[in-house]
mmCIF file of C-alpha atoms in Angstrom:
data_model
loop_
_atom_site.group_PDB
_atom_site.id
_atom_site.type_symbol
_atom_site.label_atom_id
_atom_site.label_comp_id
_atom_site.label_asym_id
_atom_site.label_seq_id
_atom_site.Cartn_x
_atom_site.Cartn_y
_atom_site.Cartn_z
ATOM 1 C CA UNK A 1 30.341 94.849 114.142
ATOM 2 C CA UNK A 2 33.070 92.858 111.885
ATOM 3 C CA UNK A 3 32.872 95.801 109.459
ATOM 4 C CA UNK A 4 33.703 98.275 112.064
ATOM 5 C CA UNK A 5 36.291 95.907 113.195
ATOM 6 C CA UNK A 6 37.896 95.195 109.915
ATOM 7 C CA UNK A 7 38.101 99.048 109.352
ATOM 8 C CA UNK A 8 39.759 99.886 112.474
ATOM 9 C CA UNK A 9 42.153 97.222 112.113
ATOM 10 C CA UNK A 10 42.845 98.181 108.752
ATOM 11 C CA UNK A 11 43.386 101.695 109.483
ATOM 12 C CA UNK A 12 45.635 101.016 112.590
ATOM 13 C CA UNK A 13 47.694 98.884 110.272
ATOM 14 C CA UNK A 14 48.168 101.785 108.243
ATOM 15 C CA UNK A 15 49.081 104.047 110.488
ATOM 16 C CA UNK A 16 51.790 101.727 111.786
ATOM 17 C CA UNK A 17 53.149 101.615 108.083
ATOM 18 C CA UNK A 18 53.170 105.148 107.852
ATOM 19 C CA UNK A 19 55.438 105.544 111.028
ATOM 20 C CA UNK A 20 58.019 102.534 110.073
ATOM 21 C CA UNK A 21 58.166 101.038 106.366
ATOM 22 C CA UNK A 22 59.326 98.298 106.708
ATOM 23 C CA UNK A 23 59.900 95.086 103.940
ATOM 24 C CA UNK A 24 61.122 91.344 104.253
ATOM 25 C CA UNK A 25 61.978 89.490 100.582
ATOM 26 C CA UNK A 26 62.655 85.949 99.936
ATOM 27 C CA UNK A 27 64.976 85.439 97.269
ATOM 28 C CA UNK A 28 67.579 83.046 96.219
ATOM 29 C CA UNK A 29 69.623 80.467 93.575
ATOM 30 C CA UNK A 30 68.809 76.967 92.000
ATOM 31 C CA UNK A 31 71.869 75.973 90.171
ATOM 32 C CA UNK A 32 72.743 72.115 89.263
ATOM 33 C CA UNK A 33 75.040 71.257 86.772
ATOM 34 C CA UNK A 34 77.124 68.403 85.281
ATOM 35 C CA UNK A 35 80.332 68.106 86.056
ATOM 36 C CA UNK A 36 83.861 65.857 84.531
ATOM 37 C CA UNK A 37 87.252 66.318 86.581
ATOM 38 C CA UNK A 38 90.009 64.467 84.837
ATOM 39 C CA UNK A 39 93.565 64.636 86.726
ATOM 40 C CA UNK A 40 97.014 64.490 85.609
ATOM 41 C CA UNK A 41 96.976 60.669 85.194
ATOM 42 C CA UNK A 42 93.912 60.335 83.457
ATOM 43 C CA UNK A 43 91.843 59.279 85.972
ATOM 44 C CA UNK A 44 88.288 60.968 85.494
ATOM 45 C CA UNK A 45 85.147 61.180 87.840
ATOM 46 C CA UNK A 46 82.091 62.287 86.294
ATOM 47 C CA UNK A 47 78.920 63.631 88.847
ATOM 48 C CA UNK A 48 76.016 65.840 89.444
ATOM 49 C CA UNK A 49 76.929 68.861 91.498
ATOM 50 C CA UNK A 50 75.126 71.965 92.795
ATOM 51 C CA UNK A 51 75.853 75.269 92.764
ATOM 52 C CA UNK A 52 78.520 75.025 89.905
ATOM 53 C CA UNK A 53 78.431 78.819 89.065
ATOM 54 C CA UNK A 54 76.740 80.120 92.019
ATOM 55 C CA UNK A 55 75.952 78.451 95.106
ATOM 56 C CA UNK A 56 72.246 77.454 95.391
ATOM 57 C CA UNK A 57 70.565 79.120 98.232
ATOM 58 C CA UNK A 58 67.541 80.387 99.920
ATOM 59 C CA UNK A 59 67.494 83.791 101.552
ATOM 60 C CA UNK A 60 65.695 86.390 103.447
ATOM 61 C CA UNK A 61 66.410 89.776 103.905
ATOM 62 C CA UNK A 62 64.867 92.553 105.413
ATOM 63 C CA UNK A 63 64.805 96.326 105.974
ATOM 64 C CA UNK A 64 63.085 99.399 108.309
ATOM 65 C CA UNK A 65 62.960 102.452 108.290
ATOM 66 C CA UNK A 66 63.454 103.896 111.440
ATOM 67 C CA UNK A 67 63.156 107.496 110.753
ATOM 68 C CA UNK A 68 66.208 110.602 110.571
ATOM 69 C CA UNK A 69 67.641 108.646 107.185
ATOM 70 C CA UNK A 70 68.210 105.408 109.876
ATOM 71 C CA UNK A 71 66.924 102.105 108.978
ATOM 72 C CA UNK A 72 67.188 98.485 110.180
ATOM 73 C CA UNK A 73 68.837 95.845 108.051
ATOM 74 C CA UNK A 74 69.300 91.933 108.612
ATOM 75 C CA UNK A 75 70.194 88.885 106.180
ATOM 76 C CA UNK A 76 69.690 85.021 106.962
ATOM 77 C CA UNK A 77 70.796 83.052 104.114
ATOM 78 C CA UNK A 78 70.873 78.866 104.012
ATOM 79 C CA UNK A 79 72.906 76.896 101.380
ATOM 80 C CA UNK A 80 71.652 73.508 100.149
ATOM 81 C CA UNK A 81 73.394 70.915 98.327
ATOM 82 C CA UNK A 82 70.197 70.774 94.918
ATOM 83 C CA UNK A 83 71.643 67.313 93.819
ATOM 84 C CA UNK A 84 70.995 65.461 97.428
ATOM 85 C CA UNK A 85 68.389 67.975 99.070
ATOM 86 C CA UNK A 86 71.099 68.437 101.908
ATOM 87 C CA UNK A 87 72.205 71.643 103.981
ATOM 88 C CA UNK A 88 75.541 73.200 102.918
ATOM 89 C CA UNK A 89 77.923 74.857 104.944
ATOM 90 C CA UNK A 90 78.556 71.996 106.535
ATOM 91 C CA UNK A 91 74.902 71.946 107.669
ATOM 92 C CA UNK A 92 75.023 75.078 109.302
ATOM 93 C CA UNK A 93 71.167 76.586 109.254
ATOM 94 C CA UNK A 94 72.679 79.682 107.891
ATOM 95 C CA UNK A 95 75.677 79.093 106.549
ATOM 96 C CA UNK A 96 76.138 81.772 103.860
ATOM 97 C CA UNK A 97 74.903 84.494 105.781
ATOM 98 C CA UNK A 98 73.550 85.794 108.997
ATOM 99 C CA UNK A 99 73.720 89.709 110.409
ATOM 100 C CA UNK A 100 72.017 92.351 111.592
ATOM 101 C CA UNK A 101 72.927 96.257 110.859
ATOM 102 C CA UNK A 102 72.472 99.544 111.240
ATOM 103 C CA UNK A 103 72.407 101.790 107.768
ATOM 104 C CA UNK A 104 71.901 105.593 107.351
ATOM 105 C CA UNK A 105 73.650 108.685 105.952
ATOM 106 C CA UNK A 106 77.061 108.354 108.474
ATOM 107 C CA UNK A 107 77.704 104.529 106.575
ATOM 108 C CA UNK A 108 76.479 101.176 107.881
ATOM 109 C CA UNK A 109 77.732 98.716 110.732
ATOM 110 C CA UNK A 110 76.783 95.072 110.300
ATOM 111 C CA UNK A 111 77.002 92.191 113.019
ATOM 112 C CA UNK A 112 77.309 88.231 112.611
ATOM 113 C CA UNK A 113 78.184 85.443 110.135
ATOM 114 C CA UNK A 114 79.136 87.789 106.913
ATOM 115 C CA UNK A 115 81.081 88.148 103.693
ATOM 116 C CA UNK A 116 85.102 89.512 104.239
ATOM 117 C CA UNK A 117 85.461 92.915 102.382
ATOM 118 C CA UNK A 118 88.916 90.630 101.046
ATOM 119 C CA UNK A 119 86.263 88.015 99.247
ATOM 120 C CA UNK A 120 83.384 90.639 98.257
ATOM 121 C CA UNK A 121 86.440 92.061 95.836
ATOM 122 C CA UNK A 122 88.104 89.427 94.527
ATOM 123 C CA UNK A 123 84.632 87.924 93.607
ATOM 124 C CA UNK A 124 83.211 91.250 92.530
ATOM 125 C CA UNK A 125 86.635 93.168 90.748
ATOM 126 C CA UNK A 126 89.250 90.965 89.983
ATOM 127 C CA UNK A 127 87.314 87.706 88.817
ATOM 128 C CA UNK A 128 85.386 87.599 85.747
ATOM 129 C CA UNK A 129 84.173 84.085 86.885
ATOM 130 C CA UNK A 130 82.501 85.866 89.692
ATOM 131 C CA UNK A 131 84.291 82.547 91.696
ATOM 132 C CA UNK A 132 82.329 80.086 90.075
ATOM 133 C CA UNK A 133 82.503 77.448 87.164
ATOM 134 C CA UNK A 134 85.735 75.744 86.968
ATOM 135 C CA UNK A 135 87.699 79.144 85.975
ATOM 136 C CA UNK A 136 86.837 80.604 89.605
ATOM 137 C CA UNK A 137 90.206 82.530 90.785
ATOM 138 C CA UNK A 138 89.287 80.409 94.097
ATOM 139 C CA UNK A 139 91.237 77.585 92.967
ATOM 140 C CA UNK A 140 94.673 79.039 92.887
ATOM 141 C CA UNK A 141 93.911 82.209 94.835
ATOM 142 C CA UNK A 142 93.232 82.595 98.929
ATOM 143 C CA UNK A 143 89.668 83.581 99.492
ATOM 144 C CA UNK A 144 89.127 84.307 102.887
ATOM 145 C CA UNK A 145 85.365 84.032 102.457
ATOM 146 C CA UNK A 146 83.168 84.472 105.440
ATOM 147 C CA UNK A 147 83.926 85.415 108.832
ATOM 148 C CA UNK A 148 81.786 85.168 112.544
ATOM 149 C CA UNK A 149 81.242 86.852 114.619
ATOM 150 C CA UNK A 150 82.467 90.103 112.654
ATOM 151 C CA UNK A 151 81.566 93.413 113.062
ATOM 152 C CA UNK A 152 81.755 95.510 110.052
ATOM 153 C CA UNK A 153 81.638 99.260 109.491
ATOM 154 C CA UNK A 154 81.289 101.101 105.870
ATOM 155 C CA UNK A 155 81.682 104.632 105.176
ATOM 156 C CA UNK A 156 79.644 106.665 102.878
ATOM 157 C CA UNK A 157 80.947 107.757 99.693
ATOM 158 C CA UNK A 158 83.419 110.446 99.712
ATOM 159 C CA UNK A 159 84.628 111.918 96.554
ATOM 160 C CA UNK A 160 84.207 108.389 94.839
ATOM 161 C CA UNK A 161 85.938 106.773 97.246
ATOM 162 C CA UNK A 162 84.559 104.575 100.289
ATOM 163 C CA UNK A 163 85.985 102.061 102.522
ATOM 164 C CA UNK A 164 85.048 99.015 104.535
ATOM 165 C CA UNK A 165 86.563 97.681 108.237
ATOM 166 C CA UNK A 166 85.777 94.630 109.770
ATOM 167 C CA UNK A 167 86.723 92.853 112.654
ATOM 168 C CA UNK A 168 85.931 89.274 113.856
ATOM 169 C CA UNK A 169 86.323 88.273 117.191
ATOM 170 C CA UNK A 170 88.384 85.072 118.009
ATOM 171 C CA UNK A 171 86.102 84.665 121.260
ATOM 172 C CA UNK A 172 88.744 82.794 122.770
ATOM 173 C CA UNK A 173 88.655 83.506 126.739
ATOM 174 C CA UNK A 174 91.632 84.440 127.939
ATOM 175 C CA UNK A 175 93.033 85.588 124.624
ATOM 176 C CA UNK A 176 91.388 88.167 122.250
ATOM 177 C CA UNK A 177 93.890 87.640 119.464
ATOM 178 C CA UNK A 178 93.809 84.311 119.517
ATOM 179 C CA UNK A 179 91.516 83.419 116.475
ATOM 180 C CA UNK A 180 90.637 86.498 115.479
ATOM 181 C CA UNK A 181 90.246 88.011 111.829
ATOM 182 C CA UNK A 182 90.890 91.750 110.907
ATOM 183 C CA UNK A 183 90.215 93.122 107.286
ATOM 184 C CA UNK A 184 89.338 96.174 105.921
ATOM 185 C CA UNK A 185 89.214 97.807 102.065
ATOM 186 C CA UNK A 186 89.759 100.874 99.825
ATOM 187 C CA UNK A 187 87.072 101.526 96.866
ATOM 188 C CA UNK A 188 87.706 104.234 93.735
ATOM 189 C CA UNK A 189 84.687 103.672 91.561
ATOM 190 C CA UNK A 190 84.086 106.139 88.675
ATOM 191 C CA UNK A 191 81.752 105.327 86.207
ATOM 192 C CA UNK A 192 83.357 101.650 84.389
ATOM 193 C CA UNK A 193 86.511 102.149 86.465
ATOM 194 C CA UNK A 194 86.839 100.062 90.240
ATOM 195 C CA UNK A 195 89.518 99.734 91.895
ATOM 196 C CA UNK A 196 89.697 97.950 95.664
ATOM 197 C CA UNK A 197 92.536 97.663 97.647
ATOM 198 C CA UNK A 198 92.142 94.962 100.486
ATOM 199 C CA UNK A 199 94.088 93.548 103.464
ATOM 200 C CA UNK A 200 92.726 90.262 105.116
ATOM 201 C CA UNK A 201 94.702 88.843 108.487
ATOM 202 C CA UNK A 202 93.768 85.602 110.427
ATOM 203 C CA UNK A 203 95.012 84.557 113.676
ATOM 204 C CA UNK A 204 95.416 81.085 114.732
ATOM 205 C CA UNK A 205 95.533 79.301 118.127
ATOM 206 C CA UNK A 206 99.139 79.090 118.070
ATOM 207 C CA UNK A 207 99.857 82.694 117.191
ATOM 208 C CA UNK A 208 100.283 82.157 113.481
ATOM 209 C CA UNK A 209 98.556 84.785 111.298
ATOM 210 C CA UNK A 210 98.146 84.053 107.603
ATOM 211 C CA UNK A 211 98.354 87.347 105.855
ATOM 212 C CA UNK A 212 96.698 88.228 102.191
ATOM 213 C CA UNK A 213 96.517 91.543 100.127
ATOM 214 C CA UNK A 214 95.103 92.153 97.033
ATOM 215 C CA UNK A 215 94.678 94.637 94.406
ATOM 216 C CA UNK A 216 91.542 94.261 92.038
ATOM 217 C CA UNK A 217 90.834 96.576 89.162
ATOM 218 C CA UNK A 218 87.755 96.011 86.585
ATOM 219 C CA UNK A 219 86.998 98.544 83.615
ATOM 220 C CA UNK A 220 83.958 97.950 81.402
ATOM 221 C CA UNK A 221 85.065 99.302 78.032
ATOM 222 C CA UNK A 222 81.339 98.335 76.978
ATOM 223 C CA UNK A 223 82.181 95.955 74.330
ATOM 224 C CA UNK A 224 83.950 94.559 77.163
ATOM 225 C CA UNK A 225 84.991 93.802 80.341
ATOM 226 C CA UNK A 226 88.460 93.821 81.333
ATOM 227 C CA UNK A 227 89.738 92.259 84.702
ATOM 228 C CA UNK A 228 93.075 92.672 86.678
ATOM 229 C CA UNK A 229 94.046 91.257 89.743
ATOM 230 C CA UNK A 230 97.372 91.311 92.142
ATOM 231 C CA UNK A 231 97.621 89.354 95.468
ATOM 232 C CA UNK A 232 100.873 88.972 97.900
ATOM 233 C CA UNK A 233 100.615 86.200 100.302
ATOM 234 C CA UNK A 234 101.665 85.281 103.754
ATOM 235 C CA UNK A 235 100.714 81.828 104.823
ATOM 236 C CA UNK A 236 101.059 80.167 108.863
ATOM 237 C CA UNK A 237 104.863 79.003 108.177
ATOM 238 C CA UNK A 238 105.433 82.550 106.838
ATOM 239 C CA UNK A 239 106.338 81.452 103.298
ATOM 240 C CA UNK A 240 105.719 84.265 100.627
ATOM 241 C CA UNK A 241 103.252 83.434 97.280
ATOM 242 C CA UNK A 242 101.818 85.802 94.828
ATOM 243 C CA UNK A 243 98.897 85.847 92.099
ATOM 244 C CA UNK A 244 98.063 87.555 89.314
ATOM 245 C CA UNK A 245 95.048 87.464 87.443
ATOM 246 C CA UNK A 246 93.886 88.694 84.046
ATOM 247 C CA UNK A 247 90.813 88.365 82.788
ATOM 248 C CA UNK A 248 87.689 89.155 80.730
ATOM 249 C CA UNK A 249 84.127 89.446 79.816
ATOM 250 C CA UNK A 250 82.355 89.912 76.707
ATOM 251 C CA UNK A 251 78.632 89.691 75.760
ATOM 252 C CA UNK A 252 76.979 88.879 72.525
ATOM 253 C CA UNK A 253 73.245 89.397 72.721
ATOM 254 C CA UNK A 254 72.258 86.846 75.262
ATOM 255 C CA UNK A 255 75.247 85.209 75.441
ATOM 256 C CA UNK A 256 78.709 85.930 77.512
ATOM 257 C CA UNK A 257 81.535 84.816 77.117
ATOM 258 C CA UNK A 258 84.123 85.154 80.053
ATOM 259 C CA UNK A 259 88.315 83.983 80.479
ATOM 260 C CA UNK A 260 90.878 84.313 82.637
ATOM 261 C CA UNK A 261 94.657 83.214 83.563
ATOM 262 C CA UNK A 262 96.277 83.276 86.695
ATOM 263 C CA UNK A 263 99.621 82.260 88.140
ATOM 264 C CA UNK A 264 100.630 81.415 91.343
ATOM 265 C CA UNK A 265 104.059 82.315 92.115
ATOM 266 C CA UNK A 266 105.287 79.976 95.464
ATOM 267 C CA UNK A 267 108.062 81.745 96.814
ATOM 268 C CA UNK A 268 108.887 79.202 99.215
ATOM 269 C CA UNK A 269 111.974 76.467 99.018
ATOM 270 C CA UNK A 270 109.713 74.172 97.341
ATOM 271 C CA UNK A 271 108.324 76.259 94.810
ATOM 272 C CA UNK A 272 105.532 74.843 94.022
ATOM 273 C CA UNK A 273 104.015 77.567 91.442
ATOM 274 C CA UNK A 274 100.934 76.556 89.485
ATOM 275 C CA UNK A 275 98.884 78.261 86.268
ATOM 276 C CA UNK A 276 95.606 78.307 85.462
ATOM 277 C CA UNK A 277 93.799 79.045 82.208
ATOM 278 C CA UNK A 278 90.010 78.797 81.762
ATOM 279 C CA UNK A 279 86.935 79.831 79.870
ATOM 280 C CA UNK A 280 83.298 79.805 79.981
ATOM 281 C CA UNK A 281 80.361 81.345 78.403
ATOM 282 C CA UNK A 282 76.550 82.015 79.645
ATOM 283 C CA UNK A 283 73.456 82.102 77.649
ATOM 284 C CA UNK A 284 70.574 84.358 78.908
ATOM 285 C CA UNK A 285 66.988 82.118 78.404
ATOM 286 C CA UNK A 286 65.483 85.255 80.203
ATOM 287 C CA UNK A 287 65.995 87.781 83.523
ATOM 288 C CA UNK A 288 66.728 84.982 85.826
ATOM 289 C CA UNK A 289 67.586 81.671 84.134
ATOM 290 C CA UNK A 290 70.334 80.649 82.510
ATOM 291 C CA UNK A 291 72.246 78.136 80.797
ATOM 292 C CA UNK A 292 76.551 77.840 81.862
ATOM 293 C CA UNK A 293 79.733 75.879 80.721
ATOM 294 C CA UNK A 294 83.184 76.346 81.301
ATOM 295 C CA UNK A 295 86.401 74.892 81.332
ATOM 296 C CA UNK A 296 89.496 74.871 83.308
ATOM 297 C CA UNK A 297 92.985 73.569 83.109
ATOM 298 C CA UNK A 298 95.641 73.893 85.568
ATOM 299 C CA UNK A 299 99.545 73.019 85.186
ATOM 300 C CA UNK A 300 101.125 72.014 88.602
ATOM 301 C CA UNK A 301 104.917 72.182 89.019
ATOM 302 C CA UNK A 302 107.397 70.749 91.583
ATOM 303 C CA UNK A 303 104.264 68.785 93.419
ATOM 304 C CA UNK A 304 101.764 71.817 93.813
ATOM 305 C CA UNK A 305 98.131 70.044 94.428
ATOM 306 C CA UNK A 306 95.844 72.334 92.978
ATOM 307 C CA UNK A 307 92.475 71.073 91.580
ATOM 308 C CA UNK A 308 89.768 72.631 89.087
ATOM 309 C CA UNK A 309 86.498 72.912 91.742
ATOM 310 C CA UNK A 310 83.893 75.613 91.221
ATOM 311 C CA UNK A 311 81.298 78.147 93.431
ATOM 312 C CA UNK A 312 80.968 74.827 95.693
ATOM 313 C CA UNK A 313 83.168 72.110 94.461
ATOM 314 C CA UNK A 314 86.766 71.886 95.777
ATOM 315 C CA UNK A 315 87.321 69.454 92.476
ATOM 316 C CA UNK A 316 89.602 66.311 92.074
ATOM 317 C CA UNK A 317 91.959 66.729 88.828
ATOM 318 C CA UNK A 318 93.506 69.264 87.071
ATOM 319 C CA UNK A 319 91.255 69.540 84.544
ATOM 320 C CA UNK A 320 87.719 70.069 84.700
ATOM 321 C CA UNK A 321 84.265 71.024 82.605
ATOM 322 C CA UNK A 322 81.282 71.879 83.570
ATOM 323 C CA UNK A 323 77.553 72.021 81.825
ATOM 324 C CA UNK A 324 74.721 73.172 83.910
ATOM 325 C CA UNK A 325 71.373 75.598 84.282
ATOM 326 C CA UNK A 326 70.687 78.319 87.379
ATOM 327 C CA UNK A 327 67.580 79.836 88.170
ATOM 328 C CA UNK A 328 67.397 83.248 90.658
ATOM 329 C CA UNK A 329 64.178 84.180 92.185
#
């Protein structure tokens, strides 16, 4: 009787397979390292950190198929802090990620705690520091990084071009604009070539909107990789700043080496422009570990405030290094 039982059990599992694949993978990023900020007046402070190139995390993702080329997407993914043990995100469950979506052949349309199409390109075009390490473009550049309660929408590819809107809801009764985020962005990828062209508006409580576009270009010339980026500014006060970017990679066997330099241009009275130059290398000790250093050095004028951090770390000085290990599973 528990063989017959087995077998129909087993077969009815099958047969649900064969109606709706489905899959759920756990995946994610261990990444400590050490790191030495030194600002302008010396002063150091040397510490453990975590998530120094890329944020350590623990993730699950899933998808189904639901038939007619339509399947069922979600992603819940937790930060943690690998030096104390401690949630990140300010101790949000899933503070990196959370949504649900909807993907077939007319695009995809994602809901929840997600990425803004504004980030997603100026941490996948114009940075060759992929915003970490103390060369991330994050510490002179806007990064408008995650937004809730967003719905996003993105189109197929069309002639090797696509496009992404999203929309986050302020959810402030009375108000819908009050707190609210709108974004959206232009792809042209062919072959090495991408180009992304992205607008990113937040809404206050107040009715002040901070206002960022940017224009990212990478090219992979195969000996290397070459990195451009261009962003005009709008911030509550409605003062004016701009940033540009160059930058590059370049591997060596299991080794890459990566630079950039940016400037921040503060157009306001009291401008307070900045520069940043910084460079960093990884070594490959296989598929999914990896050994990372980098250095950054930023030049403040007329009181600008900006610090060398990282993928985590908002930093302390103006000067920073890092030495560290990741692991992705």
């Amino acid at each position: 009787m528990k063989k017959v039982l087995f077998t129909l059990l087993t077969l009815g599992a099958a047969s649900t397979g064969a109606m709706a694949q489905s899959s759920v993978t756990i995946y994610g990023v261990a990444d400590a390292g050490l790191v030495f900020d030194k600002d302008a007046a010396g002063d150091r402070l040397n510490r453990v950190a975590s998530g120094v190139a890329s944020g350590s995390r623990i993730g699950f993702k899933g998808k189904e198929d639901l038939g007619g080329g339509l399947a069922a997407t979600f992603v819940l993914e937790s930060g943690f802090n690998i030096d104390t043990g401690t949630s990140g995100q300010g101790g949000l469950l899933f503070g990196r990620q959370a949504y649900v979506g909807l993907t077939g052949s007319a695009g995809a349309v994602t809901l929840g705690r997600q990425y803004s199409p504004y980030y997603l390109a100026l941490r996948d075009v114009a940075d060759p520091f992929v915003i970490g390490l103390a060369g991330t473009a994050s510490n002179l550049m806007v990064t408008n990084i995650r937004v809730d309660n967003m719905v996003q929408y993105t189109t197929p590819t069309w002639s090797k071009l696509s496009a992404d809107l999203a929309y986050g809801f302020g959810e402030v009764a009375g108000d819908n604009a009050k707190n609210r985020s709108m974004g959206g962005a232009v792809h042209y990828i062919d072959g090495p070539l991408n180009v992304t062209l992205t607008h990113h508006r937040k809404e206050n409580l107040v009715a002040q909107q901070t206002r960022n576009t940017l224009l990212a270009t990478r090219y992979d010339f195969g000996v290397l990789q070459g990195n451009f980026g261009y962003a005009d500014n709008r911030a509550l006060d409605n003062s004016k700043s701009n940033d540009i970017l160059l930058g590059f990679s370049a591997p060596f066997g299991a080794t890459k080496l990566v630079a950039s330099y940016i400037r921040h241009n503060d157009k306001s009275n009291a401008n307070r422009d900045a520069q940043q130059w910084a460079i960093g290398a990884f070594y490959a000790l296989s598929k999914r570990s990896d050994l990372y250093t980098g250095y950054g050095h930023i030049s403040n004028k007329n009181g600008a405030t900006f610090v060398v951090g990282n993928a985590t770390d908002n930093g302390t000085g103006n000067s920073g290094f890092n030495l560290g290990m990741r692991h992705t599973f």
